[in-house]
Short mmCIF file of C-alpha atoms in Angstrom, two decimals:
data_model
loop_
_atom_site.label_atom_id
_atom_site.label_comp_id
_atom_site.label_asym_id
_atom_site.label_seq_id
_atom_site.Cartn_x
_atom_site.Cartn_y
_atom_site.Cartn_z
CA MET A 1 127.74 -70.17 252.88
CA SER A 2 125.43 -69.28 249.99
CA LEU A 3 121.70 -69.11 250.58
CA PHE A 4 121.18 -70.75 247.18
CA THR A 5 121.85 -74.45 247.35
CA GLY A 6 120.60 -77.43 245.42
CA SER A 7 118.24 -75.77 242.95
CA LEU A 8 118.85 -74.04 239.64
CA TYR A 9 117.36 -70.63 238.96
CA PHE A 10 116.78 -69.52 235.37
CA GLY A 11 116.38 -66.04 234.01
CA GLN A 12 117.49 -63.16 231.81
CA VAL A 13 119.68 -60.13 232.34
CA VAL A 14 118.26 -57.43 230.08
CA ILE A 15 120.93 -55.03 228.85
CA GLY A 16 121.32 -52.49 226.07
CA PRO A 17 121.82 -48.78 225.38
CA PRO A 18 119.49 -46.16 226.91
CA GLY A 19 116.17 -46.01 225.07
CA SER A 20 116.46 -49.48 223.56
CA GLY A 21 113.33 -50.66 225.39
CA LYS A 22 114.70 -52.68 228.30
CA THR A 23 112.02 -51.73 230.82
CA THR A 24 109.25 -52.15 228.24
CA TYR A 25 110.69 -55.57 227.37
CA CYS A 26 110.75 -56.61 231.04
CA ARG A 27 107.13 -55.59 231.45
CA GLY A 28 106.04 -57.37 228.27
CA MET A 29 108.06 -60.52 229.01
CA GLN A 30 106.75 -60.64 232.56
CA GLU A 31 103.15 -60.55 231.31
CA PHE A 32 103.92 -63.07 228.56
CA LEU A 33 105.55 -65.55 230.92
CA SER A 34 102.77 -65.14 233.48
CA HIS A 35 100.22 -66.13 230.83
CA LEU A 36 102.29 -69.23 230.16
CA GLY A 37 102.06 -70.16 233.82
CA ARG A 38 105.70 -69.44 234.59
CA LYS A 39 106.22 -67.84 238.01
CA VAL A 40 108.28 -64.78 237.18
CA VAL A 41 109.74 -61.91 239.19
CA VAL A 42 111.46 -58.74 237.97
CA VAL A 43 114.60 -57.45 239.66
CA ASN A 44 115.42 -53.80 238.97
CA LEU A 45 119.19 -53.27 238.97
CA ASP A 46 119.01 -49.81 237.38
CA PRO A 47 119.39 -47.09 240.05
CA ALA A 48 118.15 -44.52 237.53
CA ASN A 49 114.79 -46.24 237.00
CA GLU A 50 111.88 -44.25 238.37
CA GLY A 51 108.18 -45.00 238.19
CA LEU A 52 108.60 -48.65 237.19
CA PRO A 53 105.71 -49.87 235.00
CA TYR A 54 105.87 -53.44 236.35
CA PRO A 55 105.55 -55.08 239.77
CA CYS A 56 109.11 -55.19 241.11
CA ALA A 57 110.17 -57.95 243.51
CA VAL A 58 113.64 -56.53 244.21
CA ASP A 59 114.57 -52.88 243.62
CA ILE A 60 118.12 -51.55 243.84
CA SER A 61 116.70 -48.17 244.88
CA GLU A 62 116.31 -49.64 248.36
CA LEU A 63 120.12 -49.84 248.45
CA VAL A 64 121.26 -46.94 246.29
CA THR A 65 119.76 -44.41 243.85
CA LEU A 66 121.46 -42.45 241.11
CA ASP A 67 120.12 -39.11 242.36
CA ASP A 68 121.54 -39.68 245.84
CA VAL A 69 124.94 -40.65 244.41
CA MET A 70 125.05 -37.64 242.10
CA ASP A 71 124.04 -35.24 244.86
CA GLY A 72 126.23 -36.74 247.56
CA LEU A 73 129.39 -37.31 245.53
CA LYS A 74 128.94 -34.54 242.93
CA LEU A 75 129.12 -37.00 240.05
CA GLY A 76 127.52 -36.89 236.64
CA PRO A 77 125.09 -39.56 235.38
CA ASN A 78 127.80 -41.82 233.95
CA GLY A 79 130.05 -41.63 236.99
CA GLY A 80 127.03 -42.08 239.23
CA LEU A 81 125.97 -45.28 237.48
CA ILE A 82 129.48 -46.72 237.66
CA TYR A 83 129.68 -45.91 241.38
CA SER A 84 126.22 -47.44 241.96
CA MET A 85 127.25 -50.71 240.31
CA GLU A 86 130.48 -50.78 242.30
CA TYR A 87 128.44 -50.19 245.45
CA LEU A 88 126.10 -53.05 244.57
CA GLU A 89 129.10 -55.31 243.90
CA ALA A 90 130.43 -54.43 247.37
CA ASN A 91 127.04 -55.25 248.93
CA LEU A 92 126.10 -58.49 247.21
CA ASP A 93 124.94 -59.86 250.53
CA TRP A 94 122.03 -57.40 250.29
CA LEU A 95 121.11 -58.75 246.84
CA GLU A 96 121.44 -62.34 248.04
CA SER A 97 119.15 -61.70 251.01
CA LYS A 98 116.50 -60.20 248.70
CA LEU A 99 116.63 -62.92 246.06
CA LYS A 100 116.40 -65.77 248.56
CA HIS A 101 112.71 -64.99 249.17
CA HIS A 102 111.79 -65.94 245.60
CA HIS A 103 112.22 -69.69 245.19
CA ASP A 104 110.90 -71.57 242.15
CA CYS A 105 110.80 -68.33 240.15
CA TYR A 106 112.05 -67.22 236.77
CA PHE A 107 114.05 -63.99 237.05
CA LEU A 108 114.18 -60.92 234.82
CA PHE A 109 116.99 -58.53 235.73
CA ASP A 110 116.37 -55.01 234.39
CA CYS A 111 119.89 -53.55 234.08
CA PRO A 112 121.31 -50.03 233.56
CA GLY A 113 121.77 -48.67 230.06
CA GLN A 114 125.30 -47.29 230.22
CA VAL A 115 127.28 -49.04 227.49
CA GLU A 116 130.62 -48.81 229.32
CA LEU A 117 129.29 -51.09 232.05
CA TYR A 118 129.19 -53.97 229.57
CA THR A 119 132.19 -53.29 227.36
CA HIS A 120 135.11 -52.65 229.72
CA HIS A 121 133.98 -52.01 233.31
CA ASN A 122 133.99 -55.08 235.55
CA SER A 123 131.36 -54.49 238.26
CA VAL A 124 128.33 -55.71 236.31
CA LYS A 125 130.35 -58.61 234.91
CA ASN A 126 131.34 -59.59 238.47
CA ILE A 127 127.74 -59.33 239.67
CA PHE A 128 126.62 -61.67 236.87
CA ALA A 129 129.46 -64.05 237.74
CA GLN A 130 128.32 -64.14 241.36
CA LEU A 131 124.76 -64.88 240.30
CA SER A 132 126.12 -67.82 238.33
CA LYS A 133 127.87 -69.06 241.49
CA TRP A 134 124.47 -68.89 243.23
CA ASN A 135 123.14 -71.40 240.66
CA PHE A 136 121.49 -68.82 238.40
CA ARG A 137 121.49 -69.90 234.75
CA LEU A 138 121.17 -66.60 232.93
CA THR A 139 121.00 -65.38 229.35
CA ALA A 140 122.10 -61.85 228.48
CA VAL A 141 119.37 -60.32 226.32
CA HIS A 142 121.01 -57.38 224.56
CA LEU A 143 118.43 -55.00 223.10
CA VAL A 144 119.32 -52.75 220.17
CA ASP A 145 116.90 -50.24 218.68
CA SER A 146 116.01 -51.36 215.16
CA HIS A 147 116.32 -47.81 213.80
CA TYR A 148 120.11 -48.36 213.61
CA CYS A 149 119.47 -50.63 210.63
CA ALA A 150 118.49 -47.58 208.58
CA ASP A 151 121.98 -46.07 208.96
CA PRO A 152 124.90 -48.28 207.79
CA ALA A 153 127.44 -46.42 209.93
CA LYS A 154 125.36 -46.78 213.08
CA PHE A 155 124.67 -50.43 212.33
CA ILE A 156 128.39 -51.23 212.05
CA SER A 157 128.91 -49.38 215.35
CA VAL A 158 126.13 -51.43 216.95
CA LEU A 159 127.72 -54.65 215.69
CA CYS A 160 131.04 -53.70 217.26
CA THR A 161 129.35 -52.80 220.55
CA SER A 162 127.36 -56.04 220.55
CA LEU A 163 130.47 -58.10 219.88
CA SER A 164 132.42 -56.32 222.61
CA THR A 165 129.55 -56.83 225.06
CA MET A 166 129.27 -60.53 224.25
CA LEU A 167 132.98 -61.09 224.83
CA HIS A 168 133.10 -59.04 228.04
CA VAL A 169 129.94 -60.16 229.84
CA GLU A 170 130.71 -63.88 229.40
CA LEU A 171 127.12 -65.15 229.48
CA PRO A 172 125.01 -66.97 226.91
CA HIS A 173 123.96 -64.08 224.72
CA VAL A 174 120.95 -63.18 222.56
CA ASN A 175 121.00 -59.95 220.55
CA VAL A 176 117.55 -58.49 219.89
CA LEU A 177 116.44 -55.82 217.42
CA SER A 178 113.71 -54.08 219.40
CA LYS A 179 110.82 -51.86 218.27
CA MET A 180 110.37 -53.71 214.97
CA ASP A 181 106.84 -52.33 214.77
CA LEU A 182 108.35 -48.84 214.37
CA ILE A 183 111.07 -49.63 211.86
CA GLU A 184 109.15 -48.13 208.93
CA GLN A 185 109.35 -44.73 210.60
CA TYR A 186 113.13 -44.64 210.26
CA GLY A 187 113.32 -44.82 206.48
CA LYS A 188 113.93 -47.46 203.84
CA LEU A 189 116.50 -50.14 204.57
CA ALA A 190 119.32 -50.64 202.09
CA PHE A 191 118.87 -54.43 202.20
CA SER A 192 116.29 -57.01 203.21
CA LEU A 193 115.57 -57.48 206.90
CA ASP A 194 117.33 -60.85 207.12
CA PHE A 195 120.56 -59.15 206.00
CA TYR A 196 120.55 -57.30 209.33
CA THR A 197 119.22 -60.05 211.59
CA GLU A 198 121.62 -62.70 210.25
CA VAL A 199 124.47 -60.19 209.72
CA LEU A 200 125.20 -61.43 206.22
CA ASP A 201 128.15 -60.37 204.06
CA LEU A 202 129.04 -56.92 205.41
CA THR A 203 131.02 -56.11 202.28
CA TYR A 204 127.80 -54.87 200.70
CA LEU A 205 127.08 -52.67 203.70
CA VAL A 206 130.58 -51.15 203.60
CA GLU A 207 130.19 -50.46 199.89
CA HIS A 208 126.87 -48.77 200.56
CA LEU A 209 128.50 -46.73 203.32
CA SER A 210 131.29 -45.57 201.02
CA LEU A 211 128.71 -43.75 198.91
CA ASP A 212 128.49 -41.18 201.69
CA PRO A 213 131.20 -38.51 201.11
CA PHE A 214 131.73 -38.13 204.86
CA PHE A 215 132.54 -41.83 205.36
CA LYS A 216 134.40 -42.35 202.10
CA LYS A 217 137.76 -41.45 203.67
CA PHE A 218 137.12 -44.03 206.41
CA HIS A 219 136.50 -46.84 203.94
CA HIS A 220 139.57 -48.86 204.94
CA LEU A 221 138.70 -48.56 208.64
CA ASN A 222 135.14 -49.73 208.00
CA VAL A 223 136.41 -52.67 205.97
CA LYS A 224 138.62 -53.78 208.87
CA LEU A 225 135.79 -53.36 211.40
CA ALA A 226 133.54 -55.49 209.21
CA GLU A 227 136.26 -58.15 208.97
CA VAL A 228 136.59 -58.28 212.77
CA ILE A 229 132.85 -58.80 213.17
CA GLN A 230 132.71 -61.49 210.49
CA ASP A 231 135.85 -63.25 211.71
CA TYR A 232 134.23 -63.86 215.10
CA SER A 233 130.91 -64.86 213.44
CA LEU A 234 129.07 -64.40 216.74
CA VAL A 235 126.70 -61.51 216.14
CA SER A 236 123.16 -62.09 214.89
CA PHE A 237 119.82 -60.64 215.93
CA VAL A 238 116.32 -61.78 216.76
CA PRO A 239 113.67 -59.24 215.67
CA LEU A 240 111.23 -58.19 218.37
CA ASN A 241 107.87 -56.48 218.49
CA VAL A 242 106.94 -56.63 222.17
CA GLN A 243 103.22 -56.45 221.27
CA ASP A 244 103.43 -59.50 219.02
CA LYS A 245 102.98 -62.96 220.57
CA GLU A 246 104.79 -64.73 217.73
CA SER A 247 107.75 -62.38 218.06
CA MET A 248 107.87 -62.77 221.85
CA THR A 249 107.70 -66.55 221.47
CA GLN A 250 110.66 -66.52 219.09
CA VAL A 251 112.74 -64.46 221.52
CA LEU A 252 111.73 -66.59 224.50
CA ARG A 253 112.59 -69.87 222.80
CA THR A 254 115.97 -68.49 221.73
CA VAL A 255 116.67 -67.38 225.30
CA ASP A 256 115.53 -70.71 226.76
CA LYS A 257 117.87 -72.60 224.44
CA ALA A 258 120.74 -70.33 225.42
CA ASN A 259 120.43 -70.80 229.19
CA GLY A 260 119.26 -74.42 229.15
CA TYR A 261 115.70 -73.87 230.34
CA CYS A 262 113.34 -76.56 229.01
CA PHE A 263 109.61 -76.22 228.55
CA GLY A 264 107.48 -78.35 230.86
CA ASP A 265 104.43 -80.08 229.42
CA ARG A 266 102.02 -77.68 231.09
CA GLU A 267 103.79 -74.59 229.83
CA GLU A 268 104.05 -75.98 226.31
CA ARG A 269 100.30 -76.56 226.22
CA ASN A 270 99.71 -73.02 227.44
CA LEU A 271 102.00 -71.71 224.75
CA GLN A 272 100.19 -73.61 222.03
CA ALA A 273 96.84 -72.35 223.30
CA MET A 274 98.11 -68.78 223.39
CA MET A 275 99.50 -68.95 219.87
CA SER A 276 96.32 -70.48 218.50
CA ALA A 277 94.48 -67.44 219.84
CA ALA A 278 96.99 -64.94 218.48
CA VAL A 279 94.67 -63.70 215.75
CA GLY A 280 93.20 -60.78 217.64
CA ALA A 281 93.79 -57.14 216.81
CA ASP A 282 95.96 -56.66 219.89
CA PHE A 283 98.79 -58.84 218.55
CA GLN A 284 99.35 -58.38 214.83
CA PHE A 285 102.16 -60.54 213.55
CA SER A 286 101.07 -59.60 210.04
CA THR A 287 102.50 -56.15 210.72
CA THR A 288 106.00 -57.56 211.19
CA LEU A 289 105.60 -59.79 208.16
CA SER A 290 104.51 -56.87 205.99
CA VAL A 291 107.60 -54.91 207.04
CA GLN A 292 109.86 -57.86 206.19
CA GLU A 293 108.10 -58.38 202.86
CA LYS A 294 108.52 -54.72 201.94
CA TYR A 295 112.27 -54.79 202.53
CA MET A 296 112.69 -58.10 200.71
CA GLU A 297 111.79 -56.32 197.50
CA ALA A 298 115.33 -54.93 197.39
CA THR A 299 116.67 -58.44 196.80
CA GLY A 300 113.82 -59.66 194.61
CA LYS A 301 112.73 -62.24 197.19
CA THR A 302 109.30 -62.75 198.63
CA VAL A 303 108.23 -64.09 201.99
CA GLU A 304 107.27 -67.34 200.24
CA ASP A 305 110.82 -67.62 198.88
CA GLU A 306 112.23 -67.23 202.37
CA VAL A 307 109.92 -69.95 203.70
CA MET A 308 110.99 -72.29 200.90
CA ASP A 309 114.65 -71.57 201.75
CA LEU A 310 113.99 -72.70 205.29
#
């Protein structure tokens, strides 16, 4: 019999490629939610995570670590991560016994970064499915580094990976473009920022890609990939600067809508108070706006035009 009965437990499973900012996101979201008065715990499901920057309520390293698996079974990092997730799946009673101590909490699951775990391997998918059976209402928050927007070929690849992950994981899904505060370092975008967040007509992106002699011979393949993405019409992104309260609020509200979590009166008041104070130098939403305004110049639109469109 399950230890979770009667109550619903809400949370996020944070996934994405290595270096996309999952651990940083978990730390920032934990602090953000704590300021809102939400009781939140972080569960580390990444056996490769060392020196965690946040207080961790449940840590998979107590069960299995990547270094031990690699040394004991003579596996590489990828094989070690797959084995670790299979081992966790075989020992879900351990996870259940750890989670049961945290009632009335909001959960953040910091997951491994290996892409294969979310596109065609079943262990992580089965773990998420079991959490759902334990009355967890989870949203998959899929982080993608925003620097991929600066390279049309990489962006199409990211779209395909995101679509494959959404279809395989089978959870409410929110795609996030992380590190938006650093996007200017990666070069000028070919189109305005909303082209990438809303995944608008990819025909223009394919045409831009065909200007590269290396990709010109793959034009037909890229056209078909773009058609697959657009035919499903599932992929869009929420931009994120983890140091920006407005940006964190946008992501949180999108996640809460996806998993069915509803703001209580007390939390809503805390949120309004926090946002009214978001004028300090530590959280600069104007930075994100200035980036968006700069890349809107390519289409001749201004921020004011975008607001009027809304």
